[in-house]
Amino acid sequence: MNWDSTTLGFYGVGAAAVATSVATLRKRLDLSRAKHRSLTGHARIARRLARLLPFYEYGEERFFCSDGAPAETAARRRAGFERLSELYRARFSKTIKSTAEAAETLSDFQFTAAYRVPFQYSRFVNARLPSASFVQSSNGVMLTDLDGNRSYDLTGSYGVNLFGYDFYKETIESGAARVRALGPVLGSYHPVIVENAKALKEISGLDEVSFHMSGTEAVMQAVRLARYHTGRSHVVCFCGAYHGWWGDVQPGVGNPLPARETYTLTDMSESALRVLRTRRNIACVLVNPLQALHPNAGAPSDSALINSGRGAHFYKARYTEWLKKLRAVCTERKIVLIFDEVFVGFRLAKGGAQDYFGVKADLVTYGKTLGGGLPIGAVCGRGDLMKRFRADRPADICFARGTFNSHPYVMAAMNEFLHRLNTSEIDALYRGLDRVWDDRARMLNTRLASVNLPVRVANLSSIWTVCYTQPSRYNWMLQYYLRAEGLTLSWIGTGRLIFSLNYTEADFAAVVDRFVAAAKAMQQDGWWWRDPAATNKSIKRAVLREIIAHRFFSPNSLWKSDTAFMPPARSGGGA
Ligand SMILES: Cc1ncc(COP(=O)(O)O)c(C=O)c1O
């Protein structure tokens, strides 16, 4: 080799190295561009900041005027708050007492009580408007608590309650009767499972089915299968989407470890499609169609409601177009497209989101209502993707078990559920479903607007969220006024209302009256007083300044992250 050819060789290697670095750099840039600009879109930063966030709270004085309201307004708020507090103690006394006692040993109660409202207000609220987490019966669309109070249920039991509690009482009872002779035998199956698999095959339009014990496990299995069959490592989730509490699909706050093999990308964006087109390590894309109501935002909990920035709107055509694009890219790149229909399956349409949006997935997960009232997760998929072993490599398997999977009682309740799905009563509920719930949302919004209340609802069929039309720090108080009017919400408050489809027009009209009465009472008590200069941004900035001051300048601040973010201690009266 002469000097010239050696030099040329060096140049060649150098050029190849530069080209590789440029390509890698470009991919990195594409990935950064495909992240949503919010903190939710930047899971690692969010987790780091969460560890730095200090606990602080407003004293009793500041509680009523943290937005700078004048003394007269603060006094009205205080009077309204005390009135509510007395009402709660009188009306819910037994239920509150039982909840407070149980909270000593039930960690879930402690957690949910601490995170019902923004943490700056939480301890004060819990002490005076304590949560009451016990109910003794359900009937129609109503719940009865331990004190005998009846209230309209807007929790939907996390989405499980699609057809009304009485429906599920029946599916559980007749299912149990059917398998009583077998009892809890596991490992072998009761024959109802065959019918279930056949029905799910038909509903999903896919070839095979596997049963699991929760939605979280169904998602775990779908992702595991996608990794096994593609030989690729990474899962793509979209910003804000919930897929259960398994680590790989919970990249942000709440998971102590980073999800290293998860890309969290911006929903409904070309930049996300670009990443899917250019990266070779992506096994699957997970879609939770519920995000169509609020793309890129997390579950709208009142604990994050420090201003009125919560927004939501459902555009079916736009989301459909997005899903079609996603489908095309996944097909082109041999990426497994998973619809996580644990929440929306059966709720949007009998055939779920695939049917509703007219887009087919490779794997679909179901859960919640499918169990006929009992715990369930299911995966339906293409035959080639559902295989857990390879005929030519016997030791190369994709393991999936679970002691309680295919439990006879669950399978039987599911069987009842699936049979009843084909009755004329249920057919009637699905007929014109969107129109019914859109009309109802419009009716409530018209009533709210007609009396100048700064509250509106947005909906994806029977899944609703409450939004606020003028800047305020106190919107979370609405959940307490709603409860006083006999409307029960889940612990995330006004962020999510879930209706069962057995709400009649009369039931719904009663909910509207109560909702408007609650919002009116809150307005009269001065909580929506507004500094004309305040904007959602200015509120956010003010809260940020408070956080910085407490983090770095408060006497208690030790500049150590291990003292940060102490959850509010439980108060004597509250749970
Ligand atoms: C879309 C979605 N996937 C998965 C899950 C997890 O299901 P489970 O709570 O049954 O584990 C949920 C629960 O809310 C969900 O909404």
Coordinates of C-alpha atoms and ligand atoms in Angstrom, one line a residue:
M1 CA 0.0 0.0 0.0
N2 CA 1.5 3.4 -1.0
W3 CA 1.2 6.6 1.0
D4 CA -1.6 7.9 -1.2
S5 CA -3.8 4.8 -0.8
T6 CA -3.2 4.8 3.0
T7 CA -4.3 8.4 3.2
L8 CA -7.3 7.5 1.0
G9 CA -8.1 4.6 3.4
F10 CA -8.0 6.9 6.4
Y11 CA -10.2 9.4 4.6
G12 CA -12.6 6.6 3.7
V13 CA -12.8 5.3 7.3
G14 CA -13.1 8.9 8.6
A15 CA -15.9 9.7 6.1
A16 CA -17.8 6.5 7.1
A17 CA -17.4 7.4 10.8
V18 CA -18.6 10.9 10.2
A19 CA -21.6 9.6 8.1
T20 CA -22.5 7.2 10.9
S21 CA -22.2 9.9 13.6
V22 CA -24.4 12.2 11.5
A23 CA -27.0 9.5 11.0
T24 CA -27.0 8.8 14.8
L25 CA -27.1 12.4 15.6
R26 CA -30.0 12.9 13.2
K27 CA -31.9 10.0 14.9
R28 CA -31.3 11.5 18.3
L29 CA -32.6 14.9 17.0
D30 CA -35.6 13.2 15.6
L31 CA -36.3 11.6 18.9
S32 CA -36.0 14.9 20.8
R33 CA -38.3 16.5 18.3
A34 CA -40.8 13.8 18.8
K35 CA -41.1 14.4 22.5
H36 CA -43.9 16.5 23.7
R37 CA -42.7 19.8 25.1
S38 CA -44.6 19.3 28.4
L39 CA -43.0 17.7 31.4
T40 CA -45.2 14.7 30.8
G41 CA -43.4 14.3 27.5
H42 CA -40.0 14.3 29.3
A43 CA -40.3 11.5 31.8
R44 CA -36.8 11.6 33.2
I45 CA -36.8 15.3 33.8
A46 CA -40.3 15.0 35.4
R47 CA -39.1 12.3 37.7
R48 CA -36.1 14.3 38.8
L49 CA -38.1 17.4 39.4
A50 CA -40.7 15.5 41.3
R51 CA -38.0 14.5 43.8
L52 CA -37.0 18.1 44.2
L53 CA -40.5 19.5 44.7
P54 CA -40.8 20.5 48.4
F55 CA -43.9 20.1 50.4
Y56 CA -45.4 23.4 51.7
E57 CA -48.9 24.5 52.4
Y58 CA -51.0 27.6 52.9
G59 CA -51.8 28.5 56.5
E60 CA -55.4 29.0 57.4
E61 CA -55.4 32.7 56.3
R62 CA -53.8 32.1 53.0
F63 CA -55.9 29.1 52.2
F64 CA -58.9 31.4 51.4
C65 CA -57.0 34.1 49.5
S66 CA -54.0 32.3 47.9
D67 CA -55.1 34.1 44.7
G68 CA -55.0 37.6 46.3
A69 CA -58.7 37.8 46.8
P70 CA -59.9 40.7 49.0
A71 CA -60.9 40.2 52.6
E72 CA -64.6 40.2 51.9
T73 CA -64.3 37.4 49.3
A74 CA -62.0 35.4 51.6
A75 CA -64.6 35.7 54.4
R76 CA -67.4 34.5 52.0
R77 CA -65.2 31.5 51.0
R78 CA -64.5 30.7 54.7
A79 CA -68.2 30.9 55.5
G80 CA -69.0 28.6 52.6
F81 CA -66.3 26.2 53.6
E82 CA -67.4 26.0 57.2
R83 CA -71.0 25.4 56.0
L84 CA -69.8 22.5 53.8
S85 CA -67.7 21.2 56.6
E86 CA -70.6 21.1 59.0
L87 CA -72.8 19.5 56.4
Y88 CA -70.2 16.8 55.7
R89 CA -69.8 16.0 59.4
A90 CA -73.6 15.8 60.0
R91 CA -74.5 14.0 56.8
F92 CA -71.6 11.6 56.4
S93 CA -70.6 11.1 60.0
K94 CA -70.5 7.2 60.1
T95 CA -69.0 6.9 56.7
I96 CA -66.3 9.5 57.6
K97 CA -65.5 7.8 60.9
S98 CA -65.2 4.4 59.3
T99 CA -62.9 5.8 56.6
A100 CA -60.7 7.6 59.1
E101 CA -60.3 4.4 61.2
A102 CA -59.6 2.2 58.1
A103 CA -57.0 4.7 56.9
E104 CA -54.8 3.7 59.8
T105 CA -54.2 0.4 58.0
L106 CA -55.3 0.8 54.4
S107 CA -52.5 2.5 52.6
D108 CA -54.6 3.2 49.5
F109 CA -57.0 5.4 51.6
Q110 CA -54.0 7.5 52.8
F111 CA -52.7 7.9 49.3
T112 CA -56.0 8.9 47.7
A113 CA -56.9 11.2 50.5
A114 CA -53.6 13.1 50.1
Y115 CA -54.0 13.5 46.4
R116 CA -57.6 14.7 45.9
V117 CA -56.6 18.4 45.7
P118 CA -53.4 20.3 45.1
F119 CA -51.0 19.5 47.9
Q120 CA -50.8 23.1 49.1
Y121 CA -54.4 22.8 50.2
S122 CA -54.7 19.1 50.9
R123 CA -54.1 18.9 54.7
F124 CA -56.4 21.7 55.5
V125 CA -59.2 20.3 53.3
N126 CA -58.7 16.7 54.6
A127 CA -59.1 17.8 58.1
R128 CA -62.4 19.6 57.5
L129 CA -63.9 17.9 54.4
P130 CA -62.7 14.4 55.0
S131 CA -63.1 11.8 52.4
A132 CA -65.7 9.1 52.9
S133 CA -64.7 6.0 51.0
F134 CA -67.3 3.5 52.1
V135 CA -70.6 2.5 50.4
Q136 CA -73.0 -0.2 51.4
S137 CA -75.1 -0.7 48.4
S138 CA -75.8 0.2 44.8
N139 CA -79.1 0.3 42.9
G140 CA -79.9 1.7 39.4
V141 CA -77.4 4.5 39.0
M142 CA -77.2 5.3 42.7
L143 CA -74.9 4.4 45.6
T144 CA -75.8 4.4 49.3
D145 CA -73.2 5.2 51.9
L146 CA -73.0 3.9 55.5
D147 CA -75.2 6.8 56.7
G148 CA -77.9 5.9 54.3
N149 CA -77.3 8.8 51.9
R150 CA -78.1 8.1 48.3
S151 CA -76.0 9.7 45.5
Y152 CA -75.7 9.5 41.8
D153 CA -72.6 7.5 40.8
L154 CA -70.4 9.4 38.4
T155 CA -67.3 7.3 39.1
G156 CA -68.2 4.4 36.8
S157 CA -66.1 2.2 39.0
Y158 CA -63.0 3.2 37.0
G159 CA -64.8 2.4 33.8
V160 CA -65.9 -1.1 34.7
N161 CA -69.5 -0.1 35.2
L162 CA -70.8 0.2 31.6
F163 CA -74.3 -1.3 31.9
G164 CA -75.2 -0.5 35.5
Y165 CA -74.4 -2.2 38.7
D166 CA -77.6 -4.4 38.6
F167 CA -76.4 -5.8 35.3
Y168 CA -73.1 -6.9 36.9
K169 CA -74.8 -8.3 40.0
E170 CA -76.7 -10.5 37.7
T171 CA -73.7 -11.6 35.6
I172 CA -71.7 -12.4 38.7
E173 CA -74.6 -14.4 40.3
S174 CA -75.7 -16.3 37.3
G175 CA -72.1 -16.9 36.3
A176 CA -71.3 -18.3 39.8
A177 CA -74.3 -20.6 39.7
R178 CA -73.0 -22.0 36.4
V179 CA -69.6 -23.0 37.6
R180 CA -70.5 -23.8 41.3
A181 CA -70.0 -27.5 40.8
L182 CA -66.5 -26.9 39.6
G183 CA -65.5 -24.3 42.2
P184 CA -62.1 -22.6 42.1
V185 CA -60.2 -25.3 40.1
L186 CA -57.3 -23.8 38.3
G187 CA -55.1 -25.2 35.6
S188 CA -57.9 -27.1 33.9
Y189 CA -60.7 -25.1 32.4
H190 CA -64.4 -24.9 32.6
P191 CA -65.9 -25.2 29.1
V192 CA -67.4 -21.6 29.1
I193 CA -63.9 -20.5 28.2
V194 CA -64.3 -21.8 24.7
E195 CA -67.4 -19.7 24.1
N196 CA -65.6 -16.7 25.5
A197 CA -62.7 -17.1 23.2
K198 CA -65.0 -17.5 20.2
A199 CA -67.0 -14.4 21.1
L200 CA -63.8 -12.3 21.6
K201 CA -62.4 -13.6 18.3
E202 CA -65.5 -12.3 16.6
I203 CA -65.6 -9.0 18.4
S204 CA -61.9 -8.2 17.9
G205 CA -61.7 -9.7 14.4
L206 CA -58.4 -11.4 15.5
D207 CA -57.4 -15.0 15.6
E208 CA -56.5 -16.0 19.2
V209 CA -57.1 -15.0 22.8
S210 CA -55.3 -15.2 26.1
F211 CA -56.8 -14.4 29.5
H212 CA -55.0 -12.6 32.4
M213 CA -56.0 -11.2 35.7
S214 CA -55.9 -7.4 35.1
G215 CA -55.6 -4.9 32.4
T216 CA -52.0 -4.2 33.5
E217 CA -51.1 -7.9 32.9
A218 CA -52.8 -7.9 29.5
V219 CA -50.6 -5.0 28.4
M220 CA -47.5 -6.7 29.8
Q221 CA -48.3 -9.8 27.8
A222 CA -49.0 -7.9 24.6
V223 CA -45.7 -6.0 24.8
R224 CA -43.8 -9.1 25.7
L225 CA -45.3 -10.9 22.6
A226 CA -44.4 -8.0 20.4
R227 CA -40.8 -8.0 21.6
Y228 CA -40.5 -11.8 21.2
H229 CA -41.8 -11.9 17.7
T230 CA -40.0 -8.8 16.4
G231 CA -36.7 -9.4 18.3
R232 CA -36.7 -5.6 19.1
S233 CA -36.5 -4.0 22.5
H234 CA -38.4 -0.7 22.5
V235 CA -42.0 0.1 23.1
V236 CA -43.6 3.4 22.0
C237 CA -46.2 5.0 24.2
F238 CA -47.8 8.4 23.6
C239 CA -47.4 11.3 26.0
G240 CA -49.9 11.2 28.9
A241 CA -51.4 7.8 28.0
Y242 CA -52.1 5.4 30.8
H243 CA -51.6 1.7 30.2
G244 CA -51.6 0.3 33.8
W245 CA -48.9 0.5 36.4
W246 CA -46.3 -1.9 35.0
G247 CA -42.8 -0.1 34.9
D248 CA -42.2 -0.2 31.1
V249 CA -45.4 1.6 30.3
Q250 CA -45.2 4.1 33.2
P251 CA -42.1 6.1 32.4
G252 CA -42.8 9.2 34.4
V253 CA -43.6 10.1 38.0
G254 CA -44.9 7.2 40.0
N255 CA -42.3 4.7 38.9
P256 CA -39.1 4.7 41.0
L257 CA -37.1 3.5 38.0
P258 CA -36.7 5.0 34.6
A259 CA -38.3 3.0 31.8
R260 CA -35.2 2.6 29.7
E261 CA -36.7 0.8 26.8
T262 CA -39.7 3.0 26.3
Y263 CA -40.0 6.0 24.0
T264 CA -42.7 8.4 25.0
L265 CA -43.6 10.4 21.9
T266 CA -46.0 13.2 21.0
D267 CA -49.4 11.9 20.2
M268 CA -50.9 12.8 16.8
S269 CA -47.7 14.2 15.4
E270 CA -45.7 13.7 12.3
S271 CA -42.4 13.8 14.3
A272 CA -43.5 10.6 16.1
L273 CA -44.2 8.9 12.8
R274 CA -40.7 9.9 11.7
V275 CA -39.2 8.1 14.7
L276 CA -41.3 5.0 13.9
R277 CA -40.0 5.2 10.3
T278 CA -36.4 5.6 11.1
R279 CA -35.6 3.6 14.3
R280 CA -35.0 -0.2 14.0
N281 CA -35.4 -1.1 17.6
I282 CA -39.1 -0.5 18.0
A283 CA -41.2 -3.6 18.7
C284 CA -44.6 -2.1 19.2
V285 CA -46.7 1.0 19.5
L286 CA -49.3 1.2 22.3
V287 CA -52.4 3.3 21.7
N288 CA -54.9 4.1 24.4
P289 CA -57.8 5.6 22.4
L290 CA -59.1 7.5 25.5
Q291 CA -56.3 10.0 24.7
A292 CA -58.4 11.2 21.8
L293 CA -60.2 13.3 24.4
H294 CA -57.0 15.0 25.6
P295 CA -54.0 14.1 23.4
N296 CA -50.7 14.4 25.2
A297 CA -52.2 15.1 28.6
G298 CA -52.2 12.7 31.5
A299 CA -55.3 11.5 33.4
P300 CA -56.9 14.8 34.4
S301 CA -56.8 14.7 38.2
D302 CA -57.9 17.5 40.4
S303 CA -54.7 17.2 42.4
A304 CA -53.0 19.0 39.5
L305 CA -55.8 21.6 39.1
I306 CA -53.8 24.6 40.2
N307 CA -55.3 26.8 37.4
S308 CA -57.9 26.4 34.6
G309 CA -55.4 25.1 32.0
R310 CA -57.1 21.7 31.7
G311 CA -58.4 21.4 28.2
A312 CA -60.2 18.7 26.3
H313 CA -62.0 18.2 23.0
F314 CA -62.8 15.1 20.9
Y315 CA -62.5 15.3 17.2
K316 CA -63.3 11.9 15.8
A317 CA -62.3 12.6 12.2
R318 CA -58.8 13.9 13.2
Y319 CA -58.1 11.0 15.6
T320 CA -59.3 8.5 13.0
E321 CA -56.9 10.0 10.4
W322 CA -54.1 9.8 12.9
L323 CA -54.8 6.1 13.7
K324 CA -54.8 5.4 10.0
K325 CA -51.4 7.0 9.5
L326 CA -50.1 5.1 12.5
R327 CA -51.4 1.8 11.1
A328 CA -49.7 2.5 7.7
V329 CA -46.3 3.2 9.3
C330 CA -46.5 0.2 11.6
T331 CA -47.4 -2.0 8.7
E332 CA -44.5 -0.6 6.6
R333 CA -42.0 -1.0 9.4
K334 CA -43.3 -4.3 10.8
I335 CA -44.0 -2.7 14.1
V336 CA -46.8 -4.3 16.2
L337 CA -49.7 -2.0 16.6
I338 CA -51.4 -2.6 20.0
F339 CA -54.7 -1.0 20.9
D340 CA -55.0 -0.9 24.6
E341 CA -58.8 -1.0 24.9
V342 CA -58.9 -1.9 28.6
F343 CA -60.8 1.4 29.2
V344 CA -62.7 2.1 26.0
G345 CA -63.4 -1.5 24.8
F346 CA -67.1 -2.1 24.7
R347 CA -67.7 1.5 25.8
L348 CA -67.3 3.3 22.5
A349 CA -68.9 0.5 20.5
K350 CA -69.6 -3.2 20.8
G351 CA -66.6 -3.8 18.6
G352 CA -64.5 -1.4 20.7
A353 CA -62.1 1.2 19.3
Q354 CA -61.2 -0.8 16.3
D355 CA -64.8 -0.8 15.2
Y356 CA -65.5 2.8 16.3
F357 CA -62.5 4.3 14.4
G358 CA -62.5 1.7 11.6
V359 CA -58.8 0.9 12.1
K360 CA -57.4 -2.6 12.8
A361 CA -54.7 -3.4 15.3
D362 CA -52.4 -6.4 15.5
L363 CA -53.0 -7.0 19.2
V364 CA -55.8 -5.6 21.3
T365 CA -56.0 -5.7 25.1
Y366 CA -59.4 -5.7 27.0
G367 CA -60.2 -5.6 30.7
K368 CA -62.5 -3.9 33.1
T369 CA -66.1 -4.4 32.0
L370 CA -65.3 -7.7 30.1
G371 CA -65.0 -9.6 33.3
G372 CA -68.8 -9.1 33.9
G373 CA -67.9 -7.4 37.2
L374 CA -64.9 -9.5 38.2
P375 CA -61.1 -8.8 37.6
I376 CA -59.9 -9.5 34.1
G377 CA -57.4 -8.7 31.4
A378 CA -57.4 -10.3 27.9
V379 CA -55.2 -10.1 24.8
C380 CA -56.6 -10.8 21.4
G381 CA -54.2 -11.0 18.5
R382 CA -53.1 -12.2 15.1
G383 CA -52.2 -15.9 15.3
D384 CA -48.6 -15.4 14.4
L385 CA -48.1 -12.9 17.2
M386 CA -49.9 -14.9 19.9
K387 CA -47.6 -17.9 19.6
R388 CA -45.5 -18.4 22.7
F389 CA -43.0 -20.9 21.3
R390 CA -41.2 -21.7 18.1
A391 CA -41.6 -25.1 16.4
D392 CA -37.9 -25.0 15.2
R393 CA -36.3 -23.8 18.5
P394 CA -38.0 -25.5 21.4
A395 CA -36.2 -23.6 24.2
D396 CA -37.0 -20.2 22.7
I397 CA -40.3 -19.5 24.4
C398 CA -42.3 -16.4 25.5
F399 CA -43.4 -17.2 29.0
A400 CA -46.8 -16.1 30.4
R401 CA -48.7 -17.5 33.3
G402 CA -50.6 -16.2 36.3
T403 CA -52.1 -18.4 39.0
F404 CA -55.6 -17.0 38.7
N405 CA -55.8 -16.7 34.9
S406 CA -59.0 -18.2 33.5
H407 CA -60.6 -18.6 36.9
P408 CA -63.9 -20.4 36.4
Y409 CA -65.9 -17.7 38.2
V410 CA -64.4 -14.9 36.1
M411 CA -64.9 -16.9 32.9
A412 CA -68.5 -17.6 33.8
A413 CA -69.3 -13.9 34.6
M414 CA -67.6 -13.0 31.4
N415 CA -69.7 -15.5 29.6
E416 CA -72.8 -14.0 30.9
F417 CA -71.5 -10.5 29.9
L418 CA -70.8 -11.6 26.4
H419 CA -74.2 -13.4 26.0
R420 CA -76.1 -10.4 27.3
L421 CA -74.1 -8.1 24.9
N422 CA -76.2 -9.7 22.1
T423 CA -79.6 -9.0 23.7
S424 CA -82.0 -6.4 22.3
E425 CA -81.8 -4.3 25.6
I426 CA -78.1 -3.9 25.2
D427 CA -78.4 -3.3 21.4
A428 CA -80.7 -0.4 22.3
L429 CA -78.1 1.2 24.5
Y430 CA -75.6 1.1 21.7
R431 CA -78.0 2.6 19.2
G432 CA -77.1 6.3 18.7
L433 CA -74.7 6.1 21.7
D434 CA -72.6 9.1 20.8
R435 CA -75.6 11.2 19.9
V436 CA -77.2 10.5 23.3
W437 CA -74.0 11.4 25.3
D438 CA -73.1 14.4 23.1
D439 CA -76.6 15.7 23.5
R440 CA -76.4 15.3 27.3
A441 CA -73.0 17.0 27.4
R442 CA -74.5 19.9 25.3
M443 CA -77.5 20.1 27.6
L444 CA -75.3 20.5 30.7
N445 CA -73.1 23.0 29.0
T446 CA -76.1 25.1 27.9
R447 CA -77.4 25.1 31.4
L448 CA -74.0 26.1 32.8
A449 CA -73.6 28.9 30.2
S450 CA -77.1 30.2 30.7
V451 CA -76.3 31.1 34.4
N452 CA -72.8 32.3 33.6
L453 CA -71.0 29.6 35.4
P454 CA -67.3 29.2 34.4
V455 CA -67.6 25.4 34.0
R456 CA -68.0 23.2 30.9
V457 CA -67.7 19.5 30.2
A458 CA -66.0 17.8 27.3
N459 CA -66.7 14.2 26.4
L460 CA -65.7 11.1 24.5
S461 CA -69.1 9.4 24.4
S462 CA -69.9 8.5 28.1
I463 CA -66.4 9.5 29.4
W464 CA -66.4 13.1 30.5
T465 CA -64.0 15.7 31.9
V466 CA -64.8 19.0 33.5
C467 CA -63.0 22.1 32.2
Y468 CA -63.0 25.6 33.6
T469 CA -63.4 28.7 31.5
Q470 CA -61.7 31.4 33.6
P471 CA -58.4 31.4 35.4
S472 CA -58.8 30.2 39.0
R473 CA -56.8 28.4 41.7
Y474 CA -59.9 26.9 43.4
N475 CA -61.6 24.8 40.7
W476 CA -60.9 21.7 42.7
M477 CA -63.4 22.9 45.4
L478 CA -66.2 21.9 42.9
Q479 CA -65.8 18.2 43.8
Y480 CA -66.8 19.0 47.4
Y481 CA -69.9 21.0 46.3
L482 CA -70.9 18.3 43.9
R483 CA -70.7 15.7 46.7
A484 CA -72.8 17.9 48.9
E485 CA -75.4 17.8 46.1
G486 CA -75.4 14.0 46.1
L487 CA -73.0 13.4 43.2
T488 CA -70.2 10.9 43.8
L489 CA -66.9 11.3 42.0
S490 CA -63.8 9.1 42.1
W491 CA -60.7 10.3 44.0
I492 CA -59.4 12.1 40.9
G493 CA -62.4 14.5 41.2
T494 CA -63.8 16.5 38.4
G495 CA -61.1 15.3 35.9
R496 CA -63.1 12.2 35.0
L497 CA -66.8 11.5 35.2
I498 CA -67.8 8.1 33.8
F499 CA -71.4 7.3 33.1
S500 CA -73.0 3.9 32.9
L501 CA -75.2 3.5 29.9
N502 CA -78.3 2.8 32.1
Y503 CA -78.7 6.5 33.0
T504 CA -82.2 7.4 31.9
E505 CA -83.2 10.9 30.7
A506 CA -84.8 11.5 34.1
D507 CA -81.6 10.3 36.0
F508 CA -79.5 12.6 33.8
A509 CA -81.8 15.6 34.2
A510 CA -81.4 15.1 38.0
V511 CA -77.6 15.1 37.6
V512 CA -77.8 18.3 35.6
D513 CA -79.9 20.1 38.2
R514 CA -77.5 19.0 41.0
F515 CA -74.4 19.8 39.0
V516 CA -75.7 23.3 38.3
A517 CA -76.8 23.8 41.9
A518 CA -73.3 22.8 43.1
A519 CA -71.5 25.2 40.7
K520 CA -73.9 28.0 41.7
A521 CA -73.3 27.5 45.4
M522 CA -69.5 27.5 44.7
Q523 CA -69.8 30.8 42.8
Q524 CA -72.0 32.4 45.5
D525 CA -69.3 31.4 48.0
G526 CA -66.8 33.5 46.1
W527 CA -64.4 30.8 45.0
W528 CA -64.5 32.0 41.4
W529 CA -63.6 35.6 42.3
R530 CA -61.1 36.7 39.7
D531 CA -58.3 39.2 39.6
P532 CA -58.8 40.7 36.2
A533 CA -55.1 40.5 35.5
A534 CA -54.8 36.8 36.3
T535 CA -54.2 34.3 33.6
N536 CA -53.6 30.6 33.7
K537 CA -50.0 31.4 32.9
S538 CA -49.6 33.9 35.7
I539 CA -51.1 31.5 38.2
K540 CA -48.6 28.8 37.1
R541 CA -45.7 31.3 37.4
A542 CA -46.9 32.4 40.9
V543 CA -47.0 28.7 42.0
L544 CA -43.6 28.1 40.5
R545 CA -42.2 31.1 42.5
E546 CA -43.7 29.7 45.7
I547 CA -42.0 26.3 45.0
I548 CA -38.7 27.9 44.3
A549 CA -38.9 30.0 47.4
H550 CA -39.8 27.0 49.6
R551 CA -37.1 24.9 48.0
F552 CA -34.2 27.3 48.3
F553 CA -35.1 30.0 50.8
S554 CA -37.5 28.6 53.4
P555 CA -35.9 28.0 56.8
N556 CA -36.8 24.4 56.5
S557 CA -35.1 24.0 53.2
L558 CA -31.9 21.9 53.7
W559 CA -31.1 21.8 50.0
K560 CA -31.5 18.1 50.2
S561 CA -33.8 16.2 48.0
D562 CA -34.4 13.6 50.7
T563 CA -36.4 16.2 52.6
A564 CA -38.4 17.1 49.6
F565 CA -41.9 16.2 48.6
M566 CA -43.1 14.9 51.9
P567 CA -46.7 13.9 51.3
P568 CA -49.0 15.8 53.6
A569 CA -49.3 14.1 57.0
R570 CA -52.7 12.7 57.8
S571 CA -54.8 14.9 60.0
G572 CA -56.8 13.7 63.0
G573 CA -60.2 13.9 61.3
G574 CA -59.3 13.1 57.8
A575 CA -58.4 9.9 56.1
Ligands
LIG1 C1 -56.0 1.9 29.0 C2 -55.7 1.1 30.3 N1 -54.8 0.1 30.2 C3 -54.5 -0.6 31.3 C4 -55.1 -0.4 32.5 C5 -54.8 -1.2 33.7 O1 -55.8 -2.1 34.0 P1 -55.9 -2.7 35.5 O2 -56.2 -1.5 36.4 O3 -57.1 -3.7 35.4 O4 -54.6 -3.3 35.8 C6 -56.1 0.7 32.6 C7 -56.7 0.9 33.9 O5 -57.3 1.9 34.1 C8 -56.4 1.4 31.5 O6 -57.2 2.4 31.5

